[in-house]
Amino acid sequence: MNEKPAIGAAVPRLTSLSHGGGCGCKIAPGVLSALLARSTPLTAAFPNLLVGTETADDAAVYKLNDEQAIVATTDFFMPIVDDPYDFGRIAATNALSDVYAMGGKPILALALVGMPINVLPHDVIAQVLRGGEDVCAAAGIPVAGGHSIDSVEPIYGLAALGVVHPQRVKRNASARAGDVLVLGKPLGVGVLSAALKKELLDAAGYEAMVAAATQLNKPGATLAELPGVHAMTDVTGFGLLGHTLEIARGANLTAHVRYADLPWLPGVQKFVDQGVFTGASGRNWASYGEAVTLAPSLPESARTLLTDPQTSGGLLVACAPESVDEVLAIFRADGFDEARVIGEMREGPARVEAA
């Protein structure tokens, strides 16, 4: 991989050009639900459409034949970091994650690019594109085309296609009572990104944040082959509580999360205690807080941390108890050393309880 060219002092910070960054840019889940409420269900009209908009799944899935289905998704956002190469890497990793979360293997991507052409030097924009291309190369796929516009704010992402066996599609709505919840990556990307924007994040914290956000969720394709893995999603802009709630609502079960068992990126708790976090945390809680119970014993910061928007976060897996060791082994064989059990699914109303 080539060395990144130096960026001159006159180049504006990427994060200064956008009103939000990363998956914190997402429309709040409550607003999104209202916008989609009038959408017409599609799977009845298109029998080969295995996964559409009826559930809060990570990608669409279309059956081609008895052995193959296409996984299709798109994801893009504004900068979460100032380094253009890292921005491209994070955005591409995040986009490909939705393919892995459905149990698929990516096959190609198309770049989605919106840049303020008269504000950013062209070599800076090229570094964003190269970051995405390098991540796709690591995933074994090409960036085979795309679309670009001259935009007020910098935007980058991918439309990604993958393949999966129709019987191995892993939805976020098929968890079962008694399933164990396993989380693949540590949490706290949103908090660290807020610290970066305030110029409070040191080099070690930045390195930890970028390392987590650029780690491809490749284990998803292998996990999909396990009969004991019942449901899967990735934790992104709605925070751990929001995406766990999607699993709970899809299965009509209660998800129990053990706060003490959650993995965190270094320095996250310190920053939250100092009042450093994103506005998306509050928007997330306002959207789904009525379906969440937080134990009184939890620290005051728990709500902010549990709603923290994750950019390119980890896979959240619901699996049978007897499959836990194999699930963890698959994660760790691919370098996800902090993957761990964080809770379980139980009979009860569709909500999340954290204690």
mmCIF file of C-alpha atoms in Angstrom:
data_model
loop_
_atom_site.group_PDB
_atom_site.id
_atom_site.type_symbol
_atom_site.label_atom_id
_atom_site.label_comp_id
_atom_site.label_asym_id
_atom_site.label_seq_id
_atom_site.Cartn_x
_atom_site.Cartn_y
_atom_site.Cartn_z
ATOM 1 C CA MET A 1 0.000 0.000 0.000
ATOM 2 C CA ASN A 2 1.343 3.431 -0.872
ATOM 3 C CA GLU A 3 2.196 6.055 1.712
ATOM 4 C CA LYS A 4 -0.437 8.752 2.201
ATOM 5 C CA PRO A 5 0.595 12.115 0.736
ATOM 6 C CA ALA A 6 0.992 14.949 3.235
ATOM 7 C CA ILE A 7 -1.902 17.374 3.487
ATOM 8 C CA GLY A 8 -1.044 21.056 3.477
ATOM 9 C CA ALA A 9 -2.048 23.345 6.330
ATOM 10 C CA ALA A 10 -4.274 25.374 4.015
ATOM 11 C CA VAL A 11 -6.618 22.446 3.422
ATOM 12 C CA PRO A 12 -9.751 22.774 5.604
ATOM 13 C CA ARG A 13 -10.503 20.035 8.114
ATOM 14 C CA LEU A 14 -12.956 17.615 6.548
ATOM 15 C CA THR A 15 -15.072 17.533 9.702
ATOM 16 C CA SER A 16 -15.376 21.329 9.590
ATOM 17 C CA LEU A 17 -17.189 21.080 6.259
ATOM 18 C CA SER A 18 -20.090 18.951 7.500
ATOM 19 C CA HIS A 19 -22.868 19.403 10.050
ATOM 20 C CA GLY A 20 -22.442 15.805 11.262
ATOM 21 C CA GLY A 21 -20.191 12.843 10.679
ATOM 22 C CA GLY A 22 -20.247 9.108 10.116
ATOM 23 C CA CYS A 23 -23.311 7.131 11.119
ATOM 24 C CA GLY A 24 -24.201 9.957 13.493
ATOM 25 C CA CYS A 25 -25.606 11.612 10.338
ATOM 26 C CA LYS A 26 -28.380 9.048 10.146
ATOM 27 C CA ILE A 27 -31.958 10.211 10.342
ATOM 28 C CA ALA A 28 -33.195 9.384 13.858
ATOM 29 C CA PRO A 29 -34.910 5.963 13.994
ATOM 30 C CA GLY A 30 -38.279 7.397 15.046
ATOM 31 C CA VAL A 31 -38.299 9.870 12.171
ATOM 32 C CA LEU A 32 -37.174 7.196 9.730
ATOM 33 C CA SER A 33 -39.988 4.871 10.842
ATOM 34 C CA ALA A 34 -42.523 7.624 10.242
ATOM 35 C CA LEU A 35 -41.105 8.332 6.785
ATOM 36 C CA LEU A 36 -41.308 4.665 5.817
ATOM 37 C CA ALA A 37 -44.715 4.023 7.367
ATOM 38 C CA ARG A 38 -46.526 4.623 4.089
ATOM 39 C CA SER A 39 -44.204 2.449 2.020
ATOM 40 C CA THR A 40 -45.904 -0.437 0.280
ATOM 41 C CA PRO A 41 -44.725 -3.908 1.393
ATOM 42 C CA LEU A 42 -42.875 -5.494 -1.525
ATOM 43 C CA THR A 43 -42.204 -9.127 -0.734
ATOM 44 C CA ALA A 44 -45.773 -10.234 -1.503
ATOM 45 C CA ALA A 45 -45.618 -8.683 -4.973
ATOM 46 C CA PHE A 46 -42.091 -9.942 -5.665
ATOM 47 C CA PRO A 47 -41.763 -13.521 -4.396
ATOM 48 C CA ASN A 48 -38.015 -13.665 -5.109
ATOM 49 C CA LEU A 49 -37.430 -10.643 -2.864
ATOM 50 C CA LEU A 50 -36.439 -12.457 0.312
ATOM 51 C CA VAL A 51 -35.691 -9.316 2.321
ATOM 52 C CA GLY A 52 -37.145 -5.892 1.576
ATOM 53 C CA THR A 53 -38.282 -2.944 3.666
ATOM 54 C CA GLU A 54 -40.779 -4.813 5.842
ATOM 55 C CA THR A 55 -38.203 -5.269 8.583
ATOM 56 C CA ALA A 56 -35.265 -3.155 9.723
ATOM 57 C CA ASP A 57 -32.728 -5.409 8.047
ATOM 58 C CA ASP A 58 -29.334 -4.241 6.848
ATOM 59 C CA ALA A 59 -29.692 -4.987 3.129
ATOM 60 C CA ALA A 60 -32.097 -6.189 0.481
ATOM 61 C CA VAL A 61 -31.830 -9.828 -0.612
ATOM 62 C CA TYR A 62 -33.124 -11.114 -3.967
ATOM 63 C CA LYS A 63 -33.187 -14.815 -4.817
ATOM 64 C CA LEU A 64 -31.710 -15.675 -8.225
ATOM 65 C CA ASN A 65 -32.039 -19.454 -7.976
ATOM 66 C CA ASP A 66 -31.993 -22.232 -5.391
ATOM 67 C CA GLU A 67 -28.278 -21.712 -4.727
ATOM 68 C CA GLN A 68 -27.749 -17.961 -5.056
ATOM 69 C CA ALA A 69 -29.246 -14.725 -3.826
ATOM 70 C CA ILE A 70 -28.004 -11.168 -4.338
ATOM 71 C CA VAL A 71 -27.418 -8.950 -1.307
ATOM 72 C CA ALA A 72 -27.738 -5.253 -2.199
ATOM 73 C CA THR A 73 -27.090 -2.253 0.021
ATOM 74 C CA THR A 74 -25.879 1.315 0.001
ATOM 75 C CA ASP A 75 -24.332 3.462 2.707
ATOM 76 C CA PHE A 76 -22.669 6.871 2.662
ATOM 77 C CA PHE A 77 -22.029 9.719 5.057
ATOM 78 C CA MET A 78 -20.080 12.874 5.820
ATOM 79 C CA PRO A 79 -16.583 12.804 7.352
ATOM 80 C CA ILE A 80 -16.050 11.369 10.806
ATOM 81 C CA VAL A 81 -12.297 12.096 10.616
ATOM 82 C CA ASP A 82 -10.146 14.747 8.963
ATOM 83 C CA ASP A 83 -7.692 12.425 7.225
ATOM 84 C CA PRO A 84 -9.207 11.862 3.749
ATOM 85 C CA TYR A 85 -7.662 8.422 3.287
ATOM 86 C CA ASP A 86 -9.030 7.242 6.640
ATOM 87 C CA PHE A 87 -12.426 8.759 5.822
ATOM 88 C CA GLY A 88 -12.564 6.690 2.632
ATOM 89 C CA ARG A 89 -11.516 3.531 4.467
ATOM 90 C CA ILE A 90 -14.080 3.958 7.237
ATOM 91 C CA ALA A 91 -16.943 4.738 4.858
ATOM 92 C CA ALA A 92 -16.162 1.744 2.646
ATOM 93 C CA THR A 93 -15.795 -0.635 5.597
ATOM 94 C CA ASN A 94 -19.109 0.568 6.957
ATOM 95 C CA ALA A 95 -20.891 0.050 3.633
ATOM 96 C CA LEU A 96 -19.573 -3.481 3.150
ATOM 97 C CA SER A 97 -20.594 -4.375 6.697
ATOM 98 C CA ASP A 98 -24.257 -4.602 5.692
ATOM 99 C CA VAL A 99 -23.443 -7.371 3.218
ATOM 100 C CA TYR A 100 -21.573 -9.325 5.899
ATOM 101 C CA ALA A 101 -24.395 -8.714 8.387
ATOM 102 C CA MET A 102 -26.808 -10.564 6.083
ATOM 103 C CA GLY A 103 -24.373 -13.482 5.862
ATOM 104 C CA GLY A 104 -23.201 -12.536 2.387
ATOM 105 C CA LYS A 105 -19.841 -12.231 0.644
ATOM 106 C CA PRO A 106 -19.244 -8.958 -1.256
ATOM 107 C CA ILE A 107 -18.626 -9.246 -4.993
ATOM 108 C CA LEU A 108 -18.346 -5.606 -6.167
ATOM 109 C CA ALA A 109 -18.989 -2.025 -5.150
ATOM 110 C CA LEU A 110 -19.901 1.277 -6.766
ATOM 111 C CA ALA A 111 -18.589 4.531 -5.300
ATOM 112 C CA LEU A 112 -20.991 7.285 -4.225
ATOM 113 C CA VAL A 113 -19.142 10.601 -4.145
ATOM 114 C CA GLY A 114 -20.285 14.111 -3.318
ATOM 115 C CA MET A 115 -17.498 16.673 -2.855
ATOM 116 C CA PRO A 116 -17.173 20.487 -2.674
ATOM 117 C CA ILE A 117 -14.945 20.638 -5.735
ATOM 118 C CA ASN A 118 -14.002 24.293 -5.311
ATOM 119 C CA VAL A 119 -13.179 23.899 -1.618
ATOM 120 C CA LEU A 120 -11.151 20.696 -1.390
ATOM 121 C CA PRO A 121 -7.984 20.126 -3.453
ATOM 122 C CA HIS A 122 -8.438 17.359 -5.961
ATOM 123 C CA ASP A 123 -5.607 15.307 -4.475
ATOM 124 C CA VAL A 124 -7.466 15.272 -1.143
ATOM 125 C CA ILE A 125 -10.598 13.946 -2.854
ATOM 126 C CA ALA A 126 -8.454 11.350 -4.622
ATOM 127 C CA GLN A 127 -7.189 10.152 -1.231
ATOM 128 C CA VAL A 128 -10.783 9.580 -0.082
ATOM 129 C CA LEU A 129 -11.415 7.454 -3.163
ATOM 130 C CA ARG A 130 -8.176 5.534 -2.700
ATOM 131 C CA GLY A 131 -9.065 4.748 0.894
ATOM 132 C CA GLY A 132 -12.306 3.157 -0.264
ATOM 133 C CA GLU A 133 -10.563 1.284 -3.048
ATOM 134 C CA ASP A 134 -7.965 -0.139 -0.661
ATOM 135 C CA VAL A 135 -10.650 -1.449 1.697
ATOM 136 C CA CYS A 136 -12.508 -3.040 -1.197
ATOM 137 C CA ALA A 137 -9.254 -4.626 -2.358
ATOM 138 C CA ALA A 138 -8.821 -6.065 1.167
ATOM 139 C CA ALA A 139 -12.347 -7.483 0.847
ATOM 140 C CA GLY A 140 -11.362 -9.024 -2.506
ATOM 141 C CA ILE A 141 -13.684 -6.922 -4.655
ATOM 142 C CA PRO A 142 -13.389 -4.087 -7.201
ATOM 143 C CA VAL A 143 -14.868 -0.623 -7.111
ATOM 144 C CA ALA A 144 -16.381 -1.100 -10.546
ATOM 145 C CA GLY A 145 -17.933 2.323 -11.108
ATOM 146 C CA GLY A 146 -20.100 4.825 -9.298
ATOM 147 C CA HIS A 147 -21.532 8.313 -9.405
ATOM 148 C CA SER A 148 -20.238 11.722 -8.325
ATOM 149 C CA ILE A 149 -21.713 15.178 -7.747
ATOM 150 C CA ASP A 150 -20.435 18.603 -6.707
ATOM 151 C CA SER A 151 -21.779 18.875 -3.159
ATOM 152 C CA VAL A 152 -21.716 21.539 -0.444
ATOM 153 C CA GLU A 153 -20.615 18.943 2.128
ATOM 154 C CA PRO A 154 -18.177 16.073 1.490
ATOM 155 C CA ILE A 155 -19.965 12.723 1.188
ATOM 156 C CA TYR A 156 -18.542 9.300 0.412
ATOM 157 C CA GLY A 157 -19.799 5.735 0.508
ATOM 158 C CA LEU A 158 -20.585 2.679 -1.558
ATOM 159 C CA ALA A 159 -23.376 0.775 -3.159
ATOM 160 C CA ALA A 160 -22.327 -2.806 -2.452
ATOM 161 C CA LEU A 161 -23.434 -6.126 -3.904
ATOM 162 C CA GLY A 162 -22.847 -9.554 -2.424
ATOM 163 C CA VAL A 163 -23.975 -13.135 -2.768
ATOM 164 C CA VAL A 164 -25.403 -15.567 -0.228
ATOM 165 C CA HIS A 165 -27.124 -18.938 -0.298
ATOM 166 C CA PRO A 166 -30.876 -18.271 0.076
ATOM 167 C CA GLN A 167 -31.056 -20.625 3.061
ATOM 168 C CA ARG A 168 -28.161 -18.908 4.836
ATOM 169 C CA VAL A 169 -29.521 -15.369 4.860
ATOM 170 C CA LYS A 170 -29.250 -14.022 8.406
ATOM 171 C CA ARG A 171 -31.931 -11.472 9.209
ATOM 172 C CA ASN A 172 -32.105 -9.346 12.317
ATOM 173 C CA ALA A 173 -35.662 -10.548 12.988
ATOM 174 C CA SER A 174 -35.155 -14.275 13.560
ATOM 175 C CA ALA A 175 -33.725 -14.510 17.075
ATOM 176 C CA ARG A 176 -35.164 -17.143 19.414
ATOM 177 C CA ALA A 177 -35.877 -17.191 23.112
ATOM 178 C CA GLY A 178 -32.795 -18.458 24.912
ATOM 179 C CA ASP A 179 -30.391 -17.137 22.283
ATOM 180 C CA VAL A 180 -27.138 -15.605 23.472
ATOM 181 C CA LEU A 181 -26.089 -12.165 22.183
ATOM 182 C CA VAL A 182 -22.495 -11.805 20.992
ATOM 183 C CA LEU A 183 -20.950 -8.445 20.028
ATOM 184 C CA GLY A 184 -17.966 -8.417 17.678
ATOM 185 C CA LYS A 185 -16.362 -4.973 18.238
ATOM 186 C CA PRO A 186 -15.873 -2.570 21.146
ATOM 187 C CA LEU A 187 -18.202 0.422 21.421
ATOM 188 C CA GLY A 188 -17.566 4.149 21.630
ATOM 189 C CA VAL A 189 -16.744 5.330 18.109
ATOM 190 C CA GLY A 190 -19.254 8.173 18.319
ATOM 191 C CA VAL A 191 -17.794 9.505 21.557
ATOM 192 C CA LEU A 192 -14.248 9.382 20.209
ATOM 193 C CA SER A 193 -15.310 11.106 17.002
ATOM 194 C CA ALA A 194 -16.864 13.883 19.087
ATOM 195 C CA ALA A 195 -13.588 14.183 21.013
ATOM 196 C CA LEU A 196 -11.701 14.370 17.709
ATOM 197 C CA LYS A 197 -13.902 17.190 16.459
ATOM 198 C CA LYS A 198 -13.164 19.103 19.671
ATOM 199 C CA GLU A 199 -9.421 18.376 19.199
ATOM 200 C CA LEU A 200 -9.321 16.385 22.464
ATOM 201 C CA LEU A 201 -8.439 12.969 21.049
ATOM 202 C CA ASP A 202 -4.780 11.959 21.248
ATOM 203 C CA ALA A 203 -2.902 9.850 18.688
ATOM 204 C CA ALA A 204 -3.466 6.583 20.559
ATOM 205 C CA GLY A 205 -7.212 7.219 20.802
ATOM 206 C CA TYR A 206 -7.403 8.104 17.122
ATOM 207 C CA GLU A 207 -5.527 4.950 16.173
ATOM 208 C CA ALA A 208 -7.873 2.793 18.261
ATOM 209 C CA MET A 209 -10.960 4.420 16.758
ATOM 210 C CA VAL A 210 -9.772 4.033 13.167
ATOM 211 C CA ALA A 211 -8.586 0.460 13.745
ATOM 212 C CA ALA A 212 -12.056 -0.521 14.961
ATOM 213 C CA ALA A 213 -13.905 1.368 12.232
ATOM 214 C CA THR A 214 -11.808 -0.113 9.414
ATOM 215 C CA GLN A 215 -11.938 -3.749 10.538
ATOM 216 C CA LEU A 216 -14.039 -5.566 7.955
ATOM 217 C CA ASN A 217 -16.850 -7.665 9.442
ATOM 218 C CA LYS A 218 -15.782 -10.677 7.381
ATOM 219 C CA PRO A 219 -16.810 -13.221 10.057
ATOM 220 C CA GLY A 220 -20.424 -12.604 9.039
ATOM 221 C CA ALA A 221 -20.116 -14.795 5.957
ATOM 222 C CA THR A 222 -18.686 -17.678 8.003
ATOM 223 C CA LEU A 223 -21.157 -17.231 10.851
ATOM 224 C CA ALA A 224 -24.010 -17.543 8.354
ATOM 225 C CA GLU A 225 -22.999 -21.147 7.753
ATOM 226 C CA LEU A 226 -23.680 -22.109 11.384
ATOM 227 C CA PRO A 227 -27.201 -23.492 11.987
ATOM 228 C CA GLY A 228 -26.992 -22.192 15.559
ATOM 229 C CA VAL A 229 -26.700 -18.559 14.407
ATOM 230 C CA HIS A 230 -30.289 -17.361 14.169
ATOM 231 C CA ALA A 231 -30.076 -13.596 13.695
ATOM 232 C CA MET A 232 -27.431 -11.030 12.868
ATOM 233 C CA THR A 233 -27.069 -7.292 12.352
ATOM 234 C CA ASP A 234 -24.363 -4.662 12.732
ATOM 235 C CA VAL A 235 -24.333 -1.932 15.346
ATOM 236 C CA THR A 236 -24.184 1.453 13.625
ATOM 237 C CA GLY A 237 -25.926 4.818 13.868
ATOM 238 C CA PHE A 238 -28.758 3.864 16.223
ATOM 239 C CA GLY A 239 -26.354 2.699 18.928
ATOM 240 C CA LEU A 240 -26.266 -0.637 20.732
ATOM 241 C CA LEU A 241 -29.714 -0.141 22.242
ATOM 242 C CA GLY A 242 -31.311 0.779 18.923
ATOM 243 C CA HIS A 243 -29.993 -2.172 16.964
ATOM 244 C CA THR A 244 -30.632 -4.591 19.815
ATOM 245 C CA LEU A 245 -34.187 -3.274 19.924
ATOM 246 C CA GLU A 246 -34.559 -4.037 16.221
ATOM 247 C CA ILE A 247 -33.659 -7.664 16.997
ATOM 248 C CA ALA A 248 -36.112 -7.715 19.917
ATOM 249 C CA ARG A 249 -38.946 -6.232 17.870
ATOM 250 C CA GLY A 250 -38.302 -8.522 14.933
ATOM 251 C CA ALA A 251 -38.515 -11.609 17.134
ATOM 252 C CA ASN A 252 -41.113 -10.204 19.572
ATOM 253 C CA LEU A 253 -38.814 -10.989 22.492
ATOM 254 C CA THR A 254 -37.080 -9.099 25.287
ATOM 255 C CA ALA A 255 -33.346 -8.536 24.875
ATOM 256 C CA HIS A 256 -31.309 -8.439 28.084
ATOM 257 C CA VAL A 257 -27.958 -6.620 27.919
ATOM 258 C CA ARG A 258 -25.330 -6.916 30.646
ATOM 259 C CA TYR A 259 -23.674 -3.524 30.868
ATOM 260 C CA ALA A 260 -20.638 -4.813 32.789
ATOM 261 C CA ASP A 261 -19.794 -7.213 29.949
ATOM 262 C CA LEU A 262 -19.715 -4.600 27.166
ATOM 263 C CA PRO A 263 -16.358 -3.910 25.459
ATOM 264 C CA TRP A 264 -15.339 -0.245 25.100
ATOM 265 C CA LEU A 265 -12.721 1.612 23.136
ATOM 266 C CA PRO A 266 -10.102 3.248 25.378
ATOM 267 C CA GLY A 267 -10.962 6.626 26.882
ATOM 268 C CA VAL A 268 -14.683 6.544 26.063
ATOM 269 C CA GLN A 269 -15.947 6.682 29.649
ATOM 270 C CA LYS A 270 -13.581 9.561 30.474
ATOM 271 C CA PHE A 271 -14.838 11.684 27.591
ATOM 272 C CA VAL A 272 -18.511 11.090 28.403
ATOM 273 C CA ASP A 273 -17.874 12.082 32.004
ATOM 274 C CA GLN A 274 -16.426 15.326 30.610
ATOM 275 C CA GLY A 275 -19.578 15.942 28.557
ATOM 276 C CA VAL A 276 -18.075 14.891 25.217
ATOM 277 C CA PHE A 277 -20.542 12.946 23.056
ATOM 278 C CA THR A 278 -22.616 13.385 19.905
ATOM 279 C CA GLY A 279 -26.053 14.916 19.553
ATOM 280 C CA ALA A 280 -27.203 11.683 17.912
ATOM 281 C CA SER A 281 -27.224 9.979 21.325
ATOM 282 C CA GLY A 282 -30.080 12.182 22.497
ATOM 283 C CA ARG A 283 -31.956 11.796 19.217
ATOM 284 C CA ASN A 284 -31.622 8.037 19.437
ATOM 285 C CA TRP A 285 -32.990 7.929 22.984
ATOM 286 C CA ALA A 286 -35.897 10.198 22.054
ATOM 287 C CA SER A 287 -36.792 7.792 19.239
ATOM 288 C CA TYR A 288 -36.832 4.510 21.158
ATOM 289 C CA GLY A 289 -36.262 5.180 24.859
ATOM 290 C CA GLU A 290 -39.829 4.201 25.744
ATOM 291 C CA ALA A 291 -38.971 0.608 24.723
ATOM 292 C CA VAL A 292 -35.852 0.435 26.912
ATOM 293 C CA THR A 293 -35.441 -0.185 30.640
ATOM 294 C CA LEU A 294 -32.161 0.858 32.265
ATOM 295 C CA ALA A 295 -31.460 -0.556 35.712
ATOM 296 C CA PRO A 296 -31.174 2.110 38.448
ATOM 297 C CA SER A 297 -27.795 0.635 39.378
ATOM 298 C CA LEU A 298 -26.240 1.689 36.066
ATOM 299 C CA PRO A 299 -23.999 4.769 35.999
ATOM 300 C CA GLU A 300 -25.494 8.083 34.934
ATOM 301 C CA SER A 301 -23.503 7.928 31.698
ATOM 302 C CA ALA A 302 -24.978 4.574 30.658
ATOM 303 C CA ARG A 303 -27.797 6.035 28.580
ATOM 304 C CA THR A 304 -25.406 8.199 26.562
ATOM 305 C CA LEU A 305 -22.981 5.333 26.016
ATOM 306 C CA LEU A 306 -25.634 2.793 25.049
ATOM 307 C CA THR A 307 -27.167 5.163 22.486
ATOM 308 C CA ASP A 308 -23.788 6.283 21.109
ATOM 309 C CA PRO A 309 -23.891 6.053 17.293
ATOM 310 C CA GLN A 310 -21.329 3.585 16.023
ATOM 311 C CA THR A 311 -19.737 4.157 12.648
ATOM 312 C CA SER A 312 -18.703 0.844 11.101
ATOM 313 C CA GLY A 313 -19.496 -0.969 14.339
ATOM 314 C CA GLY A 314 -19.403 -4.651 15.151
ATOM 315 C CA LEU A 315 -21.699 -7.519 14.292
ATOM 316 C CA LEU A 316 -24.384 -8.359 16.834
ATOM 317 C CA VAL A 317 -25.194 -12.063 16.727
ATOM 318 C CA ALA A 318 -28.056 -13.998 18.325
ATOM 319 C CA CYS A 319 -27.104 -17.651 18.546
ATOM 320 C CA ALA A 320 -28.023 -20.827 20.401
ATOM 321 C CA PRO A 321 -26.088 -21.262 23.681
ATOM 322 C CA GLU A 322 -24.342 -24.380 22.377
ATOM 323 C CA SER A 323 -22.952 -22.360 19.440
ATOM 324 C CA VAL A 324 -21.343 -19.589 21.502
ATOM 325 C CA ASP A 325 -17.859 -21.094 21.638
ATOM 326 C CA GLU A 326 -17.806 -21.621 17.876
ATOM 327 C CA VAL A 327 -19.101 -18.091 17.226
ATOM 328 C CA LEU A 328 -16.404 -16.579 19.439
ATOM 329 C CA ALA A 329 -13.749 -18.761 17.809
ATOM 330 C CA ILE A 330 -14.763 -17.529 14.346
ATOM 331 C CA PHE A 331 -14.546 -13.927 15.497
ATOM 332 C CA ARG A 332 -11.154 -14.365 17.138
ATOM 333 C CA ALA A 333 -9.684 -16.301 14.220
ATOM 334 C CA ASP A 334 -10.286 -13.153 12.144
ATOM 335 C CA GLY A 335 -8.707 -10.783 14.671
ATOM 336 C CA PHE A 336 -11.807 -9.705 16.615
ATOM 337 C CA ASP A 337 -10.135 -10.195 19.978
ATOM 338 C CA GLU A 338 -12.724 -8.236 21.965
ATOM 339 C CA ALA A 339 -15.756 -10.178 20.751
ATOM 340 C CA ARG A 340 -17.769 -11.281 23.742
ATOM 341 C CA VAL A 341 -21.135 -12.398 25.085
ATOM 342 C CA ILE A 342 -23.164 -9.365 26.189
ATOM 343 C CA GLY A 343 -26.634 -10.734 26.954
ATOM 344 C CA GLU A 344 -29.471 -12.974 25.870
ATOM 345 C CA MET A 345 -32.969 -13.079 24.402
ATOM 346 C CA ARG A 346 -35.896 -14.014 26.660
ATOM 347 C CA GLU A 347 -39.628 -14.429 26.393
ATOM 348 C CA GLY A 348 -41.379 -11.141 26.992
ATOM 349 C CA PRO A 349 -42.486 -7.931 25.280
ATOM 350 C CA ALA A 350 -40.427 -6.497 22.449
ATOM 351 C CA ARG A 351 -38.035 -4.250 24.366
ATOM 352 C CA VAL A 352 -34.485 -4.031 25.707
ATOM 353 C CA GLU A 353 -33.511 -4.277 29.368
ATOM 354 C CA ALA A 354 -29.987 -3.280 30.362
ATOM 355 C CA ALA A 355 -28.611 -4.002 33.826
#
